Coordinates of N, CA and C in Angstrom, one line a residue:
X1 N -53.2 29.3 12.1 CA -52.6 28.6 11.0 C -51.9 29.6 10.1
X2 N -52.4 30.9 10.0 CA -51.9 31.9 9.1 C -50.3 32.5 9.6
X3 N -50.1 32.1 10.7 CA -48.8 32.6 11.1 C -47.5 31.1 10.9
X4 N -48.0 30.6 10.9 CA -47.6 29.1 10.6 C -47.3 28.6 9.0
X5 N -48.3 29.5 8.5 CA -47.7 29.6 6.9 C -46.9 30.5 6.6
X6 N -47.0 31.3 7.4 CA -45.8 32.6 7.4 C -44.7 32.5 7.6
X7 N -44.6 31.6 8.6 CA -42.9 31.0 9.0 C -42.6 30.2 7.7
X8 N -43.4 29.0 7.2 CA -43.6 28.5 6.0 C -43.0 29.2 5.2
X9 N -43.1 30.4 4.6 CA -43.4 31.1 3.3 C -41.4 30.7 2.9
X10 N -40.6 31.3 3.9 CA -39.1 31.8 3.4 C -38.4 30.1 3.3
X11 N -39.2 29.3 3.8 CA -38.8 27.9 3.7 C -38.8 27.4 2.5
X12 N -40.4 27.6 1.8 CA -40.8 26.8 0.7 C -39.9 27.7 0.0
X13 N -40.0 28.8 -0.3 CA -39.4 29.4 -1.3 C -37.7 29.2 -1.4
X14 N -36.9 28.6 -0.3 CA -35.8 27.8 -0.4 C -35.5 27.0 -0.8
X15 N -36.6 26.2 -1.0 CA -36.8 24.7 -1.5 C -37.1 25.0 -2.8
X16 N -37.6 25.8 -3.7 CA -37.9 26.4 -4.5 C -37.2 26.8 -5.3
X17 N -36.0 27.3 -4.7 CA -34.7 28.1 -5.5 C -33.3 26.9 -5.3
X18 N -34.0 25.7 -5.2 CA -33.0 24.4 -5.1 C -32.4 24.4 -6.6
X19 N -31.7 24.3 -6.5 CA -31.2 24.2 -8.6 C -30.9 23.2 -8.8
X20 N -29.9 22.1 -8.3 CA -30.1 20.7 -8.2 C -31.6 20.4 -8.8
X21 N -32.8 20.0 -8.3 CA -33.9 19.2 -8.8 C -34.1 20.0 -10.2
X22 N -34.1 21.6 -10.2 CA -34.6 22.4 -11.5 C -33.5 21.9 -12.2
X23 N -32.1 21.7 -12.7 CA -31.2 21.8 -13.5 C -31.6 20.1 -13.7
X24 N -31.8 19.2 -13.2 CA -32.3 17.9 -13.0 C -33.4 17.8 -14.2
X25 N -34.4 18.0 -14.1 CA -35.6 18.5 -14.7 C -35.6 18.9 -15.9
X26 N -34.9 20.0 -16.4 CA -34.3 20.8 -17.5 C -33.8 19.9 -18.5
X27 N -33.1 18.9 -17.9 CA -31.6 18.1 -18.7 C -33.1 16.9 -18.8
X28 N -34.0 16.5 -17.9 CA -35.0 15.5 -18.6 C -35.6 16.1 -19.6
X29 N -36.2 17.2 -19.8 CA -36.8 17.9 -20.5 C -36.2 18.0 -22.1
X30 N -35.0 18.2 -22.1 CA -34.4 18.6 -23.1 C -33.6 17.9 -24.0
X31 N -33.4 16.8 -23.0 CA -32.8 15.6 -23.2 C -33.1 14.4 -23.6
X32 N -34.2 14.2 -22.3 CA -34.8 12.8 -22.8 C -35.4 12.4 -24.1
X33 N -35.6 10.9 -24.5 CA -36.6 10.6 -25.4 C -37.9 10.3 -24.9
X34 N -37.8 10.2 -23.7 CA -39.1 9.0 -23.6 C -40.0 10.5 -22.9
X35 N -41.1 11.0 -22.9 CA -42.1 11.5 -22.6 C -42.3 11.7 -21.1
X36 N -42.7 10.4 -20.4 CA -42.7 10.1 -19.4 C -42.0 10.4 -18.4
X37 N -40.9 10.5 -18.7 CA -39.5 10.5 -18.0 C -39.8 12.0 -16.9
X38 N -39.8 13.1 -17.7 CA -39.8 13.7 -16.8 C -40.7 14.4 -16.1
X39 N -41.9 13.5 -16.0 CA -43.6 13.7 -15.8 C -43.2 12.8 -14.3
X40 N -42.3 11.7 -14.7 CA -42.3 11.1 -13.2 C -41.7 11.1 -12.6
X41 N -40.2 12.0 -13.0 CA -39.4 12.7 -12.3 C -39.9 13.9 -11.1
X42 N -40.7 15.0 -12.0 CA -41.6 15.5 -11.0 C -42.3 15.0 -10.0
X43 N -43.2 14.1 -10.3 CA -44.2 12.9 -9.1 C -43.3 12.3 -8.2
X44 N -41.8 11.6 -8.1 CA -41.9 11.5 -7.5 C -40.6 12.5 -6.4
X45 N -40.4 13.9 -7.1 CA -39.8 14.3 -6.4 C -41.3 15.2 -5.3
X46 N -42.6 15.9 -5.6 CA -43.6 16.0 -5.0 C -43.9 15.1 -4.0
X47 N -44.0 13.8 -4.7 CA -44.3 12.7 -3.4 C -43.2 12.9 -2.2
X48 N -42.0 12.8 -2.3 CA -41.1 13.2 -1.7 C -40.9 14.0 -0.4
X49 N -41.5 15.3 -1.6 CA -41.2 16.2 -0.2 C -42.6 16.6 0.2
X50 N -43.3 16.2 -0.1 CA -44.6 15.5 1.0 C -44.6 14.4 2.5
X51 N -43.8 13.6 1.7 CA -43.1 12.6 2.9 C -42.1 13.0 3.7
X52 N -41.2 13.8 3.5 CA -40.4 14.1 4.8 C -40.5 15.1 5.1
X53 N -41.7 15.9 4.4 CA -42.0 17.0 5.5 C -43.1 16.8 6.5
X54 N -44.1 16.0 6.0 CA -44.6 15.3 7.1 C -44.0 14.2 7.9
X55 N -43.2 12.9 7.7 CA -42.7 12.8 8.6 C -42.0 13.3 9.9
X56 N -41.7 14.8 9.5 CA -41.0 16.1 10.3 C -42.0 16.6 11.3
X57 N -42.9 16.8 10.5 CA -44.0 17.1 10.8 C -44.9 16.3 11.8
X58 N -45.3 14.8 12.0 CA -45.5 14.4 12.7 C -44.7 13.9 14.2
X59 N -43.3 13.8 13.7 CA -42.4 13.7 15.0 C -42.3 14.5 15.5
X60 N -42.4 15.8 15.3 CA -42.7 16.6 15.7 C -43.4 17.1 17.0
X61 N -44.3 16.7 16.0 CA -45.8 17.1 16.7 C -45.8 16.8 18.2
X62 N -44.9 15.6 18.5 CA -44.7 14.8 19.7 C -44.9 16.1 20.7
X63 N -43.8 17.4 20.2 CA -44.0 18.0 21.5 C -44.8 18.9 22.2
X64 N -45.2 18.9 23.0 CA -46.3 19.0 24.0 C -46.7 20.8 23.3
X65 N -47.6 21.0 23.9 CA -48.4 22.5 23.1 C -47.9 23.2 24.2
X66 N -47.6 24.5 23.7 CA -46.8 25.3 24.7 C -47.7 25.4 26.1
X67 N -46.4 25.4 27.4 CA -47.7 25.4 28.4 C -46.6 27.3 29.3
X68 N -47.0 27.3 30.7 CA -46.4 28.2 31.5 C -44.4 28.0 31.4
X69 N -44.7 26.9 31.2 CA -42.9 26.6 31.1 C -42.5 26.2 29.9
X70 N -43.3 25.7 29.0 CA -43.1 25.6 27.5 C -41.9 24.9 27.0
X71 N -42.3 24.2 25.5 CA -41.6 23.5 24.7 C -40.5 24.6 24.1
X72 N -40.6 25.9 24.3 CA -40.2 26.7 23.1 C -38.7 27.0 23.3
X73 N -38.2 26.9 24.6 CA -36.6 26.8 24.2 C -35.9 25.5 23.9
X74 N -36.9 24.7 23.7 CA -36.1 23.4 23.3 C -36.6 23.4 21.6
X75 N -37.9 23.4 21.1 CA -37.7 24.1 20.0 C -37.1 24.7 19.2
X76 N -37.0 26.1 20.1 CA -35.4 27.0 19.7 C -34.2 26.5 19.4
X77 N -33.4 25.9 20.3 CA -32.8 25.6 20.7 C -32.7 24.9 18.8
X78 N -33.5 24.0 18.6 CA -33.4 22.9 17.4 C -33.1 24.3 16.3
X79 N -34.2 25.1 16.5 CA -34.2 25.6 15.1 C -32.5 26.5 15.4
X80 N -32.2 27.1 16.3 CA -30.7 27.8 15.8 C -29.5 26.3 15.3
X81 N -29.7 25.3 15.5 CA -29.4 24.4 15.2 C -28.9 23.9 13.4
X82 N -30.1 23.7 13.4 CA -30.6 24.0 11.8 C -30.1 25.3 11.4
X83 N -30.3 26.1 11.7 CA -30.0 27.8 11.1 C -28.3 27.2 11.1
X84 N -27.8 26.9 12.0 CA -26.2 26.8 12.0 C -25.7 25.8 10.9
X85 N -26.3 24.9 10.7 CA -26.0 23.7 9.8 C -26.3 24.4 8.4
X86 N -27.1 25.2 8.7 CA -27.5 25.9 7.1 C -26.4 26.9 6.9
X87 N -25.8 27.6 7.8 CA -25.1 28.2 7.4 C -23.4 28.0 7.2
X88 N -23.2 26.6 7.8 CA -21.8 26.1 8.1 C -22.3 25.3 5.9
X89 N -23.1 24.7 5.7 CA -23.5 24.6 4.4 C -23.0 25.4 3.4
X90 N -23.1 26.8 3.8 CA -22.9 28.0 2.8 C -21.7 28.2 2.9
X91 N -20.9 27.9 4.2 CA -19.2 28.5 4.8 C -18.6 26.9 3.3
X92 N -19.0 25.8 3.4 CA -18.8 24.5 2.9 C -18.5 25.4 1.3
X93 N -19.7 25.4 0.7 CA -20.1 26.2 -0.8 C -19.1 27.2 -1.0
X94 N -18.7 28.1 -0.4 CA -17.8 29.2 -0.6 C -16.0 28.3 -0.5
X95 N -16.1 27.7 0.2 CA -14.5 27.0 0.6 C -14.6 26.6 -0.7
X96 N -15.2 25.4 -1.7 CA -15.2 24.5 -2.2 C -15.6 25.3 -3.4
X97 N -16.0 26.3 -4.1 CA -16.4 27.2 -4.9 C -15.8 28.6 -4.5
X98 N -14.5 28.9 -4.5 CA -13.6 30.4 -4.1 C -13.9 31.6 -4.8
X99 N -14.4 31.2 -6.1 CA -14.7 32.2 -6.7 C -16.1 32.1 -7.6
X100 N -17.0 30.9 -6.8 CA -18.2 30.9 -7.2 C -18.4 30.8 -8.6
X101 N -17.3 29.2 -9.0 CA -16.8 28.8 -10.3 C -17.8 28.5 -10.9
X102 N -18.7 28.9 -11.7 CA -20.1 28.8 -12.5 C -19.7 28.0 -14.1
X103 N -20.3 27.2 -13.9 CA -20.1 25.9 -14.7 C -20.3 26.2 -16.2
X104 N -20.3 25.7 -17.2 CA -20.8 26.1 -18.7 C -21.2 24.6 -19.3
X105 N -20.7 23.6 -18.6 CA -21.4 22.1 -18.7 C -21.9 21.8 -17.7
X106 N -22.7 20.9 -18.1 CA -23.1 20.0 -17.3 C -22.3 19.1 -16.7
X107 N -22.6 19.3 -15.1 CA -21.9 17.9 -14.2 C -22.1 16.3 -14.9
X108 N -21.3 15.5 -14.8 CA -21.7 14.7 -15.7 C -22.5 13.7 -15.2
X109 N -23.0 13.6 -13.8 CA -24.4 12.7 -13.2 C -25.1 13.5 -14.1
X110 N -25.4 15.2 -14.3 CA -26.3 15.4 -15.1 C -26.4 14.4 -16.7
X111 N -25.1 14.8 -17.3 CA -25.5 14.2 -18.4 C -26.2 13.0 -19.0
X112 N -25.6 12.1 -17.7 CA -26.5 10.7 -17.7 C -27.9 10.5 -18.0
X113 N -28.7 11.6 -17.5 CA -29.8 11.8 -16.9 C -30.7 12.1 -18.5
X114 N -30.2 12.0 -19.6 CA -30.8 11.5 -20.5 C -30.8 10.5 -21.1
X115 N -30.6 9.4 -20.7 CA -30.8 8.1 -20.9 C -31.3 7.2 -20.0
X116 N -32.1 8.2 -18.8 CA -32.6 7.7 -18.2 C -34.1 6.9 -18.3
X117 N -34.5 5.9 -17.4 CA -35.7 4.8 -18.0 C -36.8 5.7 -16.5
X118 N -37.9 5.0 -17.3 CA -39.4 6.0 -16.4 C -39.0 5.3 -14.4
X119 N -38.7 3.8 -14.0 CA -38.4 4.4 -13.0 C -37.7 4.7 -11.7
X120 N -36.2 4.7 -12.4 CA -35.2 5.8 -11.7 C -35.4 6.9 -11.8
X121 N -36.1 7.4 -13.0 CA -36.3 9.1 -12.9 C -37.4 9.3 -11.6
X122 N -38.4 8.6 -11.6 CA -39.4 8.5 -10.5 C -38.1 8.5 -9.0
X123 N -37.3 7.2 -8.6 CA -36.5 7.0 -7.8 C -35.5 8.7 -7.2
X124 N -35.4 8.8 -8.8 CA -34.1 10.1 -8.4 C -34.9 11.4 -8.2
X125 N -35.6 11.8 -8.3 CA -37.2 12.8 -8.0 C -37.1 12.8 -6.5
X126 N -37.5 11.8 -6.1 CA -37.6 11.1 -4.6 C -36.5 11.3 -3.9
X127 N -35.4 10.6 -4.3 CA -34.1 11.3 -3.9 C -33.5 12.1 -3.1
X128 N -34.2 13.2 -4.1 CA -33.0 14.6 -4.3 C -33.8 15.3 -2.9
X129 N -35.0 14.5 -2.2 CA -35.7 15.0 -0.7 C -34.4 14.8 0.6
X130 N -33.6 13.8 0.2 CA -33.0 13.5 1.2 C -31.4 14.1 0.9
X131 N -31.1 15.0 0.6 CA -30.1 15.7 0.2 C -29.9 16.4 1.8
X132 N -28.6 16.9 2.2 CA -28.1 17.0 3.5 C -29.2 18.7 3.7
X133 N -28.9 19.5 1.9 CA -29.9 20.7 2.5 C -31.7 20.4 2.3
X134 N -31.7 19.6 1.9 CA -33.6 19.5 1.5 C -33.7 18.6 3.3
X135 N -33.0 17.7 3.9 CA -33.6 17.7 5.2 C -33.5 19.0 5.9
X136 N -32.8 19.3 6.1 CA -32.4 21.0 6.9 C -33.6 21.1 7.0
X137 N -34.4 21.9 5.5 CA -35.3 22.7 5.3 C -36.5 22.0 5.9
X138 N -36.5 20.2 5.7 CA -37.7 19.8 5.8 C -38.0 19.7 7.3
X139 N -36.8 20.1 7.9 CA -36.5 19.4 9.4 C -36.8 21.2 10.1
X140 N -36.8 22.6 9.7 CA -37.1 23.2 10.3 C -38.9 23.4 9.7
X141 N -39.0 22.8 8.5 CA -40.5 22.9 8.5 C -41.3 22.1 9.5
X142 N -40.8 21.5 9.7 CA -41.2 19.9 10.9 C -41.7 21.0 11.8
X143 N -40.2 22.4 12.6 CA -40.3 22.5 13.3 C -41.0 23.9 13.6
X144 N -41.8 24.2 12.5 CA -42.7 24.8 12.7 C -44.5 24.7 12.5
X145 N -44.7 23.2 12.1 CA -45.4 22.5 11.7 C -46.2 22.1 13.2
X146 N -45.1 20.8 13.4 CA -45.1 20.3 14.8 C -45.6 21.1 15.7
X147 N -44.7 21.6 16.5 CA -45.0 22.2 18.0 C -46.3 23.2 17.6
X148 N -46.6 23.4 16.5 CA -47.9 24.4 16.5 C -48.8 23.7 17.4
X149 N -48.9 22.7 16.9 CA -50.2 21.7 17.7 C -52.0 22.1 16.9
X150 N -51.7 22.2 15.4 CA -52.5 22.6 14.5 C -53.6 21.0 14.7
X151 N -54.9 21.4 13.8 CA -55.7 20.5 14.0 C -55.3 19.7 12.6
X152 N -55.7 18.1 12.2 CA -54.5 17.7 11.0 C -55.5 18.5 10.1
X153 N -56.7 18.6 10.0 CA -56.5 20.1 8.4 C -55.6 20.6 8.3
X154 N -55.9 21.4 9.4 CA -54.9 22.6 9.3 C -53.7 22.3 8.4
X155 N -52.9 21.1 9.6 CA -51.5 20.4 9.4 C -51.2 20.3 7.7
X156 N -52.7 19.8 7.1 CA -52.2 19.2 5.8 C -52.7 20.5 5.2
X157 N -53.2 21.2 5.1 CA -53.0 22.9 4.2 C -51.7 23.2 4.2
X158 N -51.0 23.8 5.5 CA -50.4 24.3 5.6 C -49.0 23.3 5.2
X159 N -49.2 21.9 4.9 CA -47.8 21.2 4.6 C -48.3 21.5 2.9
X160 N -49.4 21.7 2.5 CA -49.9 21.4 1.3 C -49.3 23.2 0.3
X161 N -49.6 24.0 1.3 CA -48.7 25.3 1.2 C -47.3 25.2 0.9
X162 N -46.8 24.6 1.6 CA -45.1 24.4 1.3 C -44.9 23.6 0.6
X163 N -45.5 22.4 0.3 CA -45.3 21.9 -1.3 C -45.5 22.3 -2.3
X164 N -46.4 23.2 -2.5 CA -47.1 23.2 -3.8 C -45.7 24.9 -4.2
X165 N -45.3 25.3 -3.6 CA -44.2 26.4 -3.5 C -42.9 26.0 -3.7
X166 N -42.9 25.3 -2.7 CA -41.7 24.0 -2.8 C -41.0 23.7 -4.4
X167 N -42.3 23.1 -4.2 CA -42.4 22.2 -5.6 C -42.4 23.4 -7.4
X168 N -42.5 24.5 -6.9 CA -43.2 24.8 -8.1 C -42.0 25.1 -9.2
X169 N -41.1 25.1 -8.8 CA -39.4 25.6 -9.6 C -39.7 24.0 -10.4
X170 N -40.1 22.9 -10.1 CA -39.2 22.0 -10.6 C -40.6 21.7 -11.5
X171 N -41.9 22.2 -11.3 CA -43.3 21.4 -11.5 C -43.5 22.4 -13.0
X172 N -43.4 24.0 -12.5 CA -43.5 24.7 -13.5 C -43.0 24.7 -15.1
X173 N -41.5 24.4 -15.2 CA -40.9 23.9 -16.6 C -41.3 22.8 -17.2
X174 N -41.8 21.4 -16.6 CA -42.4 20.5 -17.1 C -43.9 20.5 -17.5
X175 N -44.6 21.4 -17.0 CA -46.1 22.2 -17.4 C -45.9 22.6 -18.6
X176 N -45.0 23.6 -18.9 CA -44.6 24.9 -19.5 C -44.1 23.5 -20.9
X177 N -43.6 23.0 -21.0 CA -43.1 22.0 -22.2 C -44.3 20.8 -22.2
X178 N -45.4 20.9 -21.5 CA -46.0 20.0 -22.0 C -47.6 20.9 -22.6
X179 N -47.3 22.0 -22.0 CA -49.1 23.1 -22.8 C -48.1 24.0 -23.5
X180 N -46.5 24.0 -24.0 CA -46.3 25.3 -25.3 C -45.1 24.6 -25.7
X181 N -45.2 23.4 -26.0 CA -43.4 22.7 -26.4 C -42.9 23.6 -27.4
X182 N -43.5 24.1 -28.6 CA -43.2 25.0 -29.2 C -42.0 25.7 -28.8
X183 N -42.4 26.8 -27.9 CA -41.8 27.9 -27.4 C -40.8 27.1 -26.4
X184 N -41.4 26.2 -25.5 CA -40.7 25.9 -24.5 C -38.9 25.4 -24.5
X185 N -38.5 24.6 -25.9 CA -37.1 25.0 -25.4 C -36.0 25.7 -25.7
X186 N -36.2 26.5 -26.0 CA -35.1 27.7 -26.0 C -35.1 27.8 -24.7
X187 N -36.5 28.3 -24.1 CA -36.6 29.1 -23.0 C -36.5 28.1 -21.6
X188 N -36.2 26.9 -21.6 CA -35.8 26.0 -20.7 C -34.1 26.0 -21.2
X189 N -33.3 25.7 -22.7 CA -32.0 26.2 -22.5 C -31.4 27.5 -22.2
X190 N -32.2 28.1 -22.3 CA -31.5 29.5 -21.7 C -31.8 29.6 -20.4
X191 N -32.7 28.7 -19.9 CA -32.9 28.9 -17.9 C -31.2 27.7 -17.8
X192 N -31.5 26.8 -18.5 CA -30.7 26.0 -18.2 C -28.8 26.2 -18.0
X193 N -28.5 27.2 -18.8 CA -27.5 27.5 -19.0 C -27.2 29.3 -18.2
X194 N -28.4 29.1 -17.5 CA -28.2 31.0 -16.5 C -27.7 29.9 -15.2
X195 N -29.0 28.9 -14.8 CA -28.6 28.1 -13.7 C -27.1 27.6 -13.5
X196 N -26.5 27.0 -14.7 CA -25.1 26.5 -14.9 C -24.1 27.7 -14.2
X197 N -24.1 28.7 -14.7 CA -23.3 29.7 -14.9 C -23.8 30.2 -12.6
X198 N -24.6 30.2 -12.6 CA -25.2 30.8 -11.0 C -25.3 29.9 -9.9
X199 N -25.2 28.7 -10.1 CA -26.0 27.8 -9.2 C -25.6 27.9 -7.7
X200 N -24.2 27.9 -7.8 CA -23.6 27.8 -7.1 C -23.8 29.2 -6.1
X201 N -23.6 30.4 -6.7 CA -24.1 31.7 -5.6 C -25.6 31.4 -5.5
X202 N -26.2 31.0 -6.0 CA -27.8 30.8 -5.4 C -27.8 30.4 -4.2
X203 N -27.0 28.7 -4.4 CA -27.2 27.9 -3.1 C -26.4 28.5 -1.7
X204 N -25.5 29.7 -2.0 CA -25.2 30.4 -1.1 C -25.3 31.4 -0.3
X205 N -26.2 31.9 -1.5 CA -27.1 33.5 -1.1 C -28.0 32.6 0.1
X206 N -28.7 31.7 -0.6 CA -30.4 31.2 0.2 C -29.8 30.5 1.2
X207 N -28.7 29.4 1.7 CA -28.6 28.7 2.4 C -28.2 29.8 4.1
X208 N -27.4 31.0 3.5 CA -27.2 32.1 4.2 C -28.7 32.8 5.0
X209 N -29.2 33.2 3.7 CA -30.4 34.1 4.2 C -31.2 33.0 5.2
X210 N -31.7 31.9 4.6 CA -32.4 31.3 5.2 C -31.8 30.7 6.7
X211 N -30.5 30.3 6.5 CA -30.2 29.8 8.0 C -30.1 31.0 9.3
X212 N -29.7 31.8 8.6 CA -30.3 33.5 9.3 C -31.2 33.4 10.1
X213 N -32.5 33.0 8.8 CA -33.9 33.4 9.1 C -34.2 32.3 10.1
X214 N -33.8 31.4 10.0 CA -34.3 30.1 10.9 C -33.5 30.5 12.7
X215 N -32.3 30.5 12.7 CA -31.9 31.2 13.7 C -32.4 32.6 14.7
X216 N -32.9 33.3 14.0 CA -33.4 34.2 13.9 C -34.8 33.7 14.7
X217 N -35.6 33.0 14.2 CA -36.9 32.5 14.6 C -36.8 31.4 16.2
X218 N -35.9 30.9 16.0 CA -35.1 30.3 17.3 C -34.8 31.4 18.2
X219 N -34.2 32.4 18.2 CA -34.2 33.0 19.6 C -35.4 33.8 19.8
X220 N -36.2 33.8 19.0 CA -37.9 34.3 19.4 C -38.2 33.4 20.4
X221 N -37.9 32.1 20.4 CA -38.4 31.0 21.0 C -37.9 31.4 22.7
X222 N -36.9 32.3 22.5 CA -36.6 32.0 24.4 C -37.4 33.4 24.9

């Protein structure tokens, strides 16, 4: 299981450095009136990616436990797959962003997103799982989940590991404003307005490294 979370580790923390759900989050936080709003923005972006990483995760599973001839170049084969899609992602980001045009407003779906009711913010939480890079990520978690052929503890630790990591970029600021509102927003506008200004090299530093790293883990497989 411990090498299983290992593979884990550079995933969740992809999912992690997503700026979409955090800049999401931020603008409920700072924005909204209603309390709730971004208490269930969080829930249902967690429930989320609980669900299609297990989904991933059980289809997965389908394939057979390594034997003398093994699942593992077809595996592979998936994960350089994924590594490539992650990385034609980042070729996409750079074409469409030339000089890594870092924003000083908000996108204006953002702006909406304070007048949002308790539950489309739940709906849009949920969402932001099925974004072309959150399946990537959830679809090479699958694929190291799956073919493990873990017992389901294991399975749900170890999905329970990449959620809770996953999750923690978007879970942490809504904590943080509900135990020190005080302090909390400056220090959510000034995250808010570094993300503005970076988002865009983030999503192409990580979509890079990571599709690397997944490719990378794919030719181990032959």
């Amino acid at each position: 299981m411990l090498s299983v979370i290992g593979q884990l580790l550079p995933l969740a923390v992809a999912v992690a450095l997503s700026s979409v759900p955090i800049l999401a989050v931020l603008v409920l936080l700072l924005e909204s009136s209603r309390p709730l709003v971004p208490t269930l923005f969080v829930v249902g972006y967690v429930v989320g990616l609980v669900i299609i990483t297990s989904l991933f995760a059980i289809f997965l599973h389908a394939i057979p436990a390594n034997t003398s001839t093994g699942p593992e170049p077809f595996v592979g084969v998936l994960e350089i797959v994924v590594g490539i899609a992650l990385l034609v992602y980042a070729v996409i980001e750079v074409r469409r962003h030339p000089q890594a045009a870092e924003r000083e407003s908000l996108p204006r779906w953002m702006v909406a997103l304070g007048r949002m009711r308790t539950l489309p913010a739940l709906g849009l939480g949920f969402g932001l799982n099925i974004r072309p890079k959150s399946v990537l990520l959830a679809i090479a978690a699958g694929l190291v989940i799956g073919p493990a052929q873990l017992p389901v503890s294991q399975d749900v630790v170890a999905i329970a590991v990449y959620v809770v990591i996953g999750a923690s970029s978007v879970a942490t600021p809504a904590l943080f404003a509900l135990i020190r509102p005080d302090k909390a927003r400056p220090a959510l506008a000034a995250t808010q307005r570094w993300l503005l200004r970076n988002d865009t090299t983030i999503a192409i530093v990580v979509a890079t490294v990571i599709g690397t790293v997944i490719i990378g883990n794919g030719l181990t497989r032959f």
